[in-house]
Amino acid sequence: QVQLVESGGGLVQPGGSLRLSCAASGDTLKDYGVGWFRQAPGKEREGVSCIAKSDGATYYAESVKGRFTISKDNHKNTVYLQMNSLNPDDTAVYYCAADVRRVGLQERYYDYWGQGTQVTVSS
């Protein structure tokens, strides 16, 4: 099975950018669809973006479309989330997740999860 570790979170000013990384070990991400999710205090976990394992098709929540970009580096066995034009509503713990069967913005699709990385957007 695959293990996932997120990194790249931190404190950033509104309008700034961050790139999150999801590094996999124990298995190749070529065999998995991968999604990014986030959870803010007092709110439900929501899907942010995902990338398919086959053709690499990408999907985004409406709230981040045009600002966030998901990508995968198969050689490094890592999935990235480039986040631009950040605003305080993007503040949350960000998680990556993987599944061998399907991909989407529904957390129930995914069997494997990382521990999360904190993103705080504040001036």
Backbone as ProteinMPNN parsed JSONL, in Angstrom:
{"seq_chain_A": "QVQLVESGGGLVQPGGSLRLSCAASGDTLKDYGVGWFRQAPGKEREGVSCIAKSDGATYYAESVKGRFTISKDNHKNTVYLQMNSLNPDDTAVYYCAADVRRVGLQERYYDYWGQGTQVTVSS", "coords_chain_A": {"N_chain_A": [[0.819, -1.162, 0.0], [0.243, 2.367, -0.281], [1.964, 5.148, 1.142], [1.501, 8.514, 2.19], [2.784, 11.801, 2.335], [2.35, 15.095, 3.116], [3.646, 18.363, 2.378], [4.917, 21.757, 2.47], [3.168, 23.685, 3.354], [2.305, 26.724, 5.161], [2.607, 30.124, 6.369], [1.193, 32.753, 4.564], [0.761, 35.832, 2.786], [-2.329, 37.479, 1.809], [-3.112, 37.156, -1.638], [-0.729, 35.985, -2.236], [1.353, 33.077, -2.987], [1.632, 29.504, -2.752], [3.178, 26.295, -2.942], [2.124, 23.106, -2.561], [3.224, 19.824, -1.692], [2.815, 16.35, -2.248], [4.184, 13.599, -1.306], [4.777, 10.282, -2.201], [5.281, 6.951, -1.005], [6.205, 3.472, -0.917], [4.605, 2.575, -2.972], [3.828, 3.158, -6.431], [2.617, 6.229, -7.658], [1.593, 6.223, -10.165], [-0.309, 4.298, -10.338], [-2.523, 5.264, -9.081], [-5.332, 7.413, -8.613], [-5.265, 10.775, -7.481], [-6.173, 13.072, -4.995], [-6.667, 16.394, -3.681], [-7.657, 17.736, -0.618], [-9.278, 19.873, 1.783], [-9.668, 21.233, 5.087], [-11.16, 23.511, 7.127], [-11.301, 25.082, 10.39], [-14.271, 24.265, 12.099], [-15.634, 23.679, 9.778], [-16.745, 21.417, 7.188], [-14.782, 18.845, 5.613], [-13.577, 19.459, 2.358], [-13.41, 18.791, -1.142], [-10.758, 19.813, -3.236], [-9.087, 19.595, -5.544], [-8.211, 17.208, -8.104], [-6.478, 14.504, -9.759], [-6.406, 12.283, -12.442], [-5.348, 8.842, -12.756], [-4.837, 7.619, -15.167], [-5.08, 9.136, -17.804], [-4.3, 11.532, -16.786], [-6.131, 13.561, -16.435], [-7.524, 16.516, -15.002], [-9.32, 18.031, -12.271], [-11.261, 20.555, -10.641], [-12.477, 22.254, -7.767], [-15.049, 24.715, -7.888], [-14.472, 26.992, -6.425], [-11.726, 27.296, -6.461], [-10.902, 27.204, -9.04], [-8.954, 28.286, -11.728], [-7.135, 29.48, -10.069], [-5.711, 27.538, -8.643], [-3.529, 24.795, -9.399], [-3.162, 21.437, -10.155], [-0.687, 18.913, -10.375], [1.459, 16.213, -11.483], [4.45, 14.5, -10.879], [5.815, 11.834, -12.102], [8.336, 10.649, -11.99], [9.437, 11.616, -9.618], [7.535, 10.659, -7.969], [5.488, 12.207, -6.853], [2.825, 14.423, -6.152], [1.642, 17.677, -6.833], [0.262, 20.763, -5.627], [-0.217, 23.751, -6.852], [-0.832, 26.88, -5.625], [-2.227, 29.903, -6.194], [-2.916, 33.45, -5.907], [-3.96, 33.568, -3.286], [-6.39, 33.715, -0.665], [-7.9, 34.677, 2.514], [-9.969, 32.801, 2.909], [-8.931, 30.456, 1.983], [-7.511, 29.371, 4.017], [-6.695, 26.528, 5.812], [-6.286, 23.081, 6.832], [-4.576, 21.105, 4.615], [-4.959, 18.142, 2.803], [-3.689, 15.292, 1.085], [-4.839, 12.561, -0.9], [-5.218, 9.168, -2.035], [-6.298, 6.716, -4.405], [-6.865, 3.543, -5.908], [-8.923, 2.947, -7.602], [-10.686, 4.983, -8.479], [-11.29, 8.504, -9.13], [-11.938, 11.777, -7.934], [-13.781, 14.506, -6.4], [-14.854, 13.702, -4.042], [-14.557, 12.679, -0.762], [-15.042, 10.083, 0.047], [-14.205, 8.46, -1.982], [-11.578, 7.742, -1.573], [-8.946, 5.732, -0.263], [-6.458, 6.034, 0.966], [-4.638, 8.327, 2.905], [-2.805, 11.317, 3.653], [-1.219, 13.069, 6.44], [-1.67, 15.771, 6.527], [-1.115, 19.309, 5.942], [-0.639, 22.553, 7.205], [-2.103, 25.495, 5.978], [-2.047, 28.91, 6.119], [-3.516, 31.947, 5.456], [-2.969, 35.207, 5.765], [-2.722, 38.681, 6.576]], "CA_chain_A": [[0.0, 0.0, 0.0], [0.977, 3.604, -0.439], [1.981, 6.127, 2.218], [1.503, 9.861, 1.649], [3.252, 12.844, 3.235], [2.206, 16.445, 2.579], [4.556, 19.391, 2.841], [4.852, 23.012, 1.743], [2.278, 24.646, 3.967], [2.906, 27.792, 5.931], [1.91, 31.403, 6.443], [1.368, 33.55, 3.359], [-0.116, 36.995, 2.723], [-3.333, 37.447, 0.742], [-2.552, 37.397, -2.954], [0.497, 35.24, -2.404], [1.329, 31.742, -3.562], [2.299, 28.385, -2.119], [3.109, 25.021, -3.637], [2.077, 21.951, -1.686], [3.711, 18.578, -2.247], [2.334, 15.092, -1.693], [5.188, 12.603, -1.653], [4.316, 8.918, -1.986], [6.25, 5.884, -0.838], [5.596, 2.162, -0.795], [3.938, 2.229, -4.211], [3.929, 4.217, -7.425], [1.4, 6.997, -7.873], [1.057, 5.94, -11.496], [-1.424, 3.377, -10.178], [-3.518, 5.888, -8.223], [-5.839, 8.76, -8.706], [-4.861, 11.546, -6.314], [-6.969, 14.255, -4.738], [-6.357, 17.319, -2.605], [-8.797, 18.143, 0.185], [-8.93, 20.811, 2.845], [-10.63, 21.364, 6.161], [-10.995, 24.665, 7.99], [-11.982, 24.896, 11.677], [-15.709, 24.434, 12.093], [-16.202, 23.374, 8.476], [-16.554, 20.07, 6.68], [-13.724, 18.653, 4.641], [-14.046, 19.653, 1.002], [-12.496, 18.49, -2.22], [-10.15, 20.974, -3.871], [-8.625, 19.253, -6.881], [-7.795, 15.822, -8.24], [-5.857, 14.162, -11.028], [-6.642, 10.886, -12.761], [-4.124, 8.059, -12.894], [-4.664, 7.12, -16.526], [-4.756, 10.184, -18.76], [-3.883, 12.73, -16.088], [-7.162, 14.594, -16.433], [-7.591, 17.247, -13.745], [-10.603, 18.582, -11.897], [-11.115, 21.575, -9.615], [-13.637, 22.884, -7.171], [-15.323, 26.015, -8.479], [-13.897, 28.048, -5.609], [-10.294, 27.432, -6.7], [-10.646, 27.121, -10.473], [-8.238, 29.439, -12.236], [-6.122, 29.892, -9.102], [-4.935, 26.371, -8.224], [-3.171, 23.844, -10.436], [-2.644, 20.162, -9.685], [0.201, 18.267, -11.326], [2.11, 15.02, -10.975], [5.769, 14.153, -11.382], [5.913, 10.389, -11.895], [9.701, 10.296, -11.643], [9.602, 11.918, -8.201], [6.435, 10.025, -7.243], [4.959, 13.317, -6.072], [1.765, 15.262, -6.693], [1.754, 19.046, -6.356], [-0.845, 21.697, -5.746], [0.219, 25.136, -6.934], [-1.915, 27.738, -5.174], [-1.968, 31.308, -6.467], [-3.96, 34.402, -5.532], [-4.562, 33.04, -2.069], [-7.175, 34.611, 0.171], [-8.096, 34.065, 3.842], [-10.871, 31.654, 2.844], [-8.142, 29.274, 1.661], [-6.876, 28.879, 5.229], [-7.192, 25.205, 6.162], [-5.352, 21.973, 6.731], [-4.689, 20.489, 3.303], [-4.646, 16.725, 2.782], [-3.747, 14.562, -0.162], [-5.421, 11.234, -0.782], [-5.008, 8.349, -3.218], [-7.14, 5.531, -4.557], [-6.538, 2.798, -7.122], [-10.124, 2.628, -8.369], [-11.423, 6.11, -9.029], [-10.815, 9.83, -8.791], [-13.005, 12.753, -7.854], [-13.716, 15.445, -5.285], [-15.584, 13.118, -2.924], [-13.586, 12.032, 0.109], [-15.348, 8.658, 0.167], [-13.518, 7.737, -3.051], [-10.152, 7.536, -1.314], [-8.566, 4.813, 0.801], [-5.188, 6.384, 1.572], [-4.587, 9.745, 3.244], [-1.697, 11.866, 4.396], [-1.522, 13.665, 7.735], [-2.081, 17.144, 6.331], [-0.2, 20.425, 6.132], [-1.413, 23.754, 7.506], [-1.962, 26.692, 5.156], [-2.669, 30.072, 6.738], [-3.453, 33.135, 4.609], [-3.261, 36.316, 6.661], [-1.843, 39.819, 6.426]], "C_chain_A": [[0.875, 1.241, 0.0], [0.882, 4.448, 0.833], [2.181, 7.512, 1.616], [1.941, 10.851, 2.718], [3.134, 14.185, 2.539], [3.265, 17.364, 3.161], [4.324, 20.66, 2.033], [3.908, 24.043, 2.321], [3.037, 25.696, 4.754], [2.021, 29.013, 5.95], [2.23, 32.232, 5.214], [0.377, 34.708, 3.389], [-1.182, 36.823, 1.652], [-2.741, 37.879, -0.591], [-1.291, 36.623, -3.246], [0.265, 33.842, -2.922], [2.05, 30.749, -2.668], [2.207, 27.183, -3.041], [3.181, 23.899, -2.618], [2.575, 20.72, -2.429], [3.095, 17.404, -1.51], [3.276, 14.011, -2.175], [4.701, 11.216, -1.266], [5.494, 7.976, -1.814], [5.508, 4.57, -0.687], [4.898, 1.678, -2.046], [4.068, 3.407, -5.162], [2.581, 4.906, -7.605], [0.842, 6.842, -9.275], [-0.173, 5.04, -11.427], [-2.589, 3.971, -9.396], [-4.041, 7.189, -8.808], [-5.534, 9.485, -7.403], [-5.731, 12.789, -6.205], [-6.38, 15.094, -3.624], [-7.659, 17.753, -1.94], [-8.336, 19.145, 1.231], [-10.05, 20.88, 3.866], [-10.251, 22.553, 7.035], [-11.72, 24.412, 9.302], [-13.475, 25.18, 11.576], [-16.384, 24.127, 10.778], [-15.937, 21.92, 8.102], [-15.371, 20.023, 5.723], [-14.292, 18.766, 3.239], [-12.969, 19.285, -0.007], [-12.031, 19.757, -2.907], [-9.796, 20.688, -5.321], [-8.248, 17.786, -6.911], [-7.238, 15.597, -9.631], [-5.997, 12.662, -11.239], [-5.332, 10.147, -12.991], [-3.824, 7.679, -14.325], [-4.189, 8.214, -17.475], [-4.311, 11.485, -18.106], [-4.885, 13.861, -16.128], [-7.28, 15.213, -15.047], [-8.963, 17.857, -13.544], [-10.401, 19.52, -10.714], [-12.467, 21.97, -9.054], [-13.808, 24.279, -7.754], [-14.619, 27.144, -7.725], [-12.411, 28.275, -5.871], [-9.945, 27.413, -8.181], [-10.024, 28.416, -10.976], [-7.15, 29.94, -11.316], [-5.186, 28.757, -8.716], [-4.668, 25.473, -9.42], [-2.597, 22.588, -9.803], [-1.771, 19.555, -10.777], [0.87, 17.078, -10.664], [3.445, 14.82, -11.665], [5.973, 12.669, -11.093], [7.316, 9.96, -11.489], [9.966, 10.521, -10.157], [8.525, 11.285, -7.332], [5.747, 11.033, -6.315], [3.874, 14.04, -6.851], [1.86, 16.633, -6.037], [0.416, 19.768, -6.464], [-0.272, 23.105, -5.697], [-0.966, 26.034, -6.636], [-1.495, 29.187, -5.358], [-3.154, 32.152, -6.023], [-4.707, 33.952, -4.287], [-5.313, 34.125, -1.302], [-7.432, 33.928, 1.507], [-9.039, 32.873, 3.853], [-10.154, 30.364, 2.466], [-7.434, 28.701, 2.88], [-7.513, 27.565, 5.664], [-6.012, 24.265, 6.308], [-5.615, 21.276, 5.408], [-4.177, 19.06, 3.35], [-4.58, 16.225, 1.347], [-4.24, 13.153, 0.106], [-5.266, 10.503, -2.106], [-5.937, 7.148, -3.205], [-6.84, 4.874, -5.89], [-7.719, 2.666, -8.064], [-10.737, 3.819, -9.085], [-10.81, 7.418, -8.568], [-12.008, 10.775, -8.783], [-12.806, 13.641, -6.648], [-14.547, 14.982, -4.096], [-14.613, 12.353, -2.044], [-13.823, 10.537, 0.242], [-14.697, 7.829, -0.932], [-12.157, 7.196, -2.618], [-9.886, 6.661, -0.1], [-7.337, 5.261, 1.585], [-5.07, 7.891, 1.716], [-3.275, 10.102, 3.924], [-2.171, 12.517, 5.685], [-1.896, 15.138, 7.657], [-0.964, 18.145, 6.557], [-1.016, 21.706, 6.255], [-1.068, 24.877, 6.54], [-2.733, 27.816, 5.84], [-2.435, 31.286, 5.858], [-3.899, 34.316, 5.455], [-2.258, 37.434, 6.431], [-1.245, 40.23, 7.769]], "O_chain_A": [[2.08, 1.177, 0.246], [-0.145, 4.458, 1.511], [2.933, 7.676, 0.656], [1.519, 10.755, 3.87], [3.744, 14.4, 1.491], [3.725, 17.172, 4.287], [3.616, 20.64, 1.026], [3.851, 25.169, 1.828], [4.241, 25.581, 4.984], [0.843, 28.955, 5.597], [3.396, 32.4, 4.857], [-0.713, 34.585, 3.946], [-0.966, 36.097, 0.682], [-1.972, 38.837, -0.666], [-0.825, 36.603, -4.385], [-0.857, 33.461, -3.255], [2.962, 31.11, -1.923], [1.269, 27.066, -3.829], [4.172, 23.757, -1.901], [2.378, 20.586, -3.637], [2.879, 17.458, -0.3], [3.182, 13.557, -3.315], [4.264, 10.998, -0.136], [6.561, 8.174, -2.396], [4.319, 4.554, -0.367], [4.624, 0.485, -2.174], [4.381, 4.521, -4.744], [1.541, 4.254, -7.693], [-0.273, 7.288, -9.548], [-0.985, 5.022, -12.352], [-3.544, 3.262, -9.08], [-3.299, 7.962, -9.415], [-5.545, 8.872, -6.336], [-5.992, 13.47, -7.196], [-5.687, 14.588, -2.741], [-8.633, 18.093, -2.612], [-7.145, 19.248, 1.525], [-11.214, 20.623, 3.562], [-9.163, 22.596, 7.609], [-12.658, 23.616, 9.341], [-13.889, 26.206, 11.036], [-17.598, 24.294, 10.662], [-15.027, 21.281, 8.629], [-15.009, 21.025, 5.106], [-15.364, 18.233, 2.955], [-11.775, 19.448, 0.246], [-12.823, 20.672, -3.135], [-10.162, 21.446, -6.22], [-7.992, 17.184, -5.868], [-7.48, 16.374, -10.554], [-5.74, 11.87, -10.333], [-4.329, 10.749, -13.375], [-2.666, 7.438, -14.668], [-3.034, 8.217, -17.899], [-3.979, 12.444, -18.803], [-4.526, 15.011, -15.878], [-7.151, 14.521, -14.038], [-9.676, 18.161, -14.5], [-9.504, 19.324, -9.893], [-13.469, 22.014, -9.768], [-12.826, 24.947, -8.077], [-14.219, 28.14, -8.328], [-11.885, 29.337, -5.538], [-8.779, 27.593, -8.533], [-10.512, 29.507, -10.682], [-6.317, 30.746, -11.731], [-3.998, 28.984, -8.485], [-5.479, 25.396, -10.344], [-1.659, 22.658, -9.009], [-2.08, 19.671, -11.964], [0.854, 16.945, -9.44], [3.555, 14.954, -12.884], [6.271, 12.293, -9.959], [7.473, 9.008, -10.725], [10.638, 9.716, -9.512], [8.588, 11.361, -6.105], [5.466, 10.741, -5.152], [3.99, 14.243, -8.06], [2.125, 16.743, -4.84], [-0.436, 19.425, -7.283], [0.112, 23.594, -4.634], [-1.99, 25.961, -7.314], [-0.526, 29.644, -4.752], [-4.25, 31.64, -5.795], [-5.937, 33.957, -4.249], [-4.92, 35.291, -1.295], [-7.209, 32.724, 1.633], [-8.924, 32.012, 4.725], [-10.721, 29.282, 2.618], [-6.813, 27.642, 2.785], [-8.725, 27.493, 5.862], [-4.882, 24.605, 5.956], [-6.75, 20.899, 5.114], [-3.095, 18.795, 3.874], [-5.334, 16.687, 0.491], [-4.076, 12.621, 1.204], [-5.192, 11.125, -3.166], [-6.312, 6.636, -2.15], [-6.59, 5.555, -6.885], [-7.533, 2.305, -9.226], [-11.257, 3.673, -10.192], [-9.92, 7.435, -7.719], [-12.966, 10.592, -9.533], [-11.794, 13.547, -5.954], [-14.903, 15.787, -3.236], [-13.913, 11.464, -2.528], [-12.884, 9.792, 0.524], [-14.644, 6.604, -0.821], [-11.638, 6.275, -3.248], [-10.51, 6.819, 0.949], [-7.189, 4.901, 2.753], [-5.36, 8.642, 0.784], [-2.705, 9.304, 4.67], [-3.364, 12.521, 5.992], [-2.393, 15.696, 8.635], [0.004, 17.871, 7.267], [-1.967, 21.92, 5.504], [0.103, 25.175, 6.309], [-3.927, 27.686, 6.107], [-1.293, 31.621, 5.546], [-5.07, 34.418, 5.82], [-1.091, 37.181, 6.13], [-0.47, 41.184, 7.834]]}, "name": "protein", "num_of_chains": 1, "seq": "QVQLVESGGGLVQPGGSLRLSCAASGDTLKDYGVGWFRQAPGKEREGVSCIAKSDGATYYAESVKGRFTISKDNHKNTVYLQMNSLNPDDTAVYYCAADVRRVGLQERYYDYWGQGTQVTVSS"}
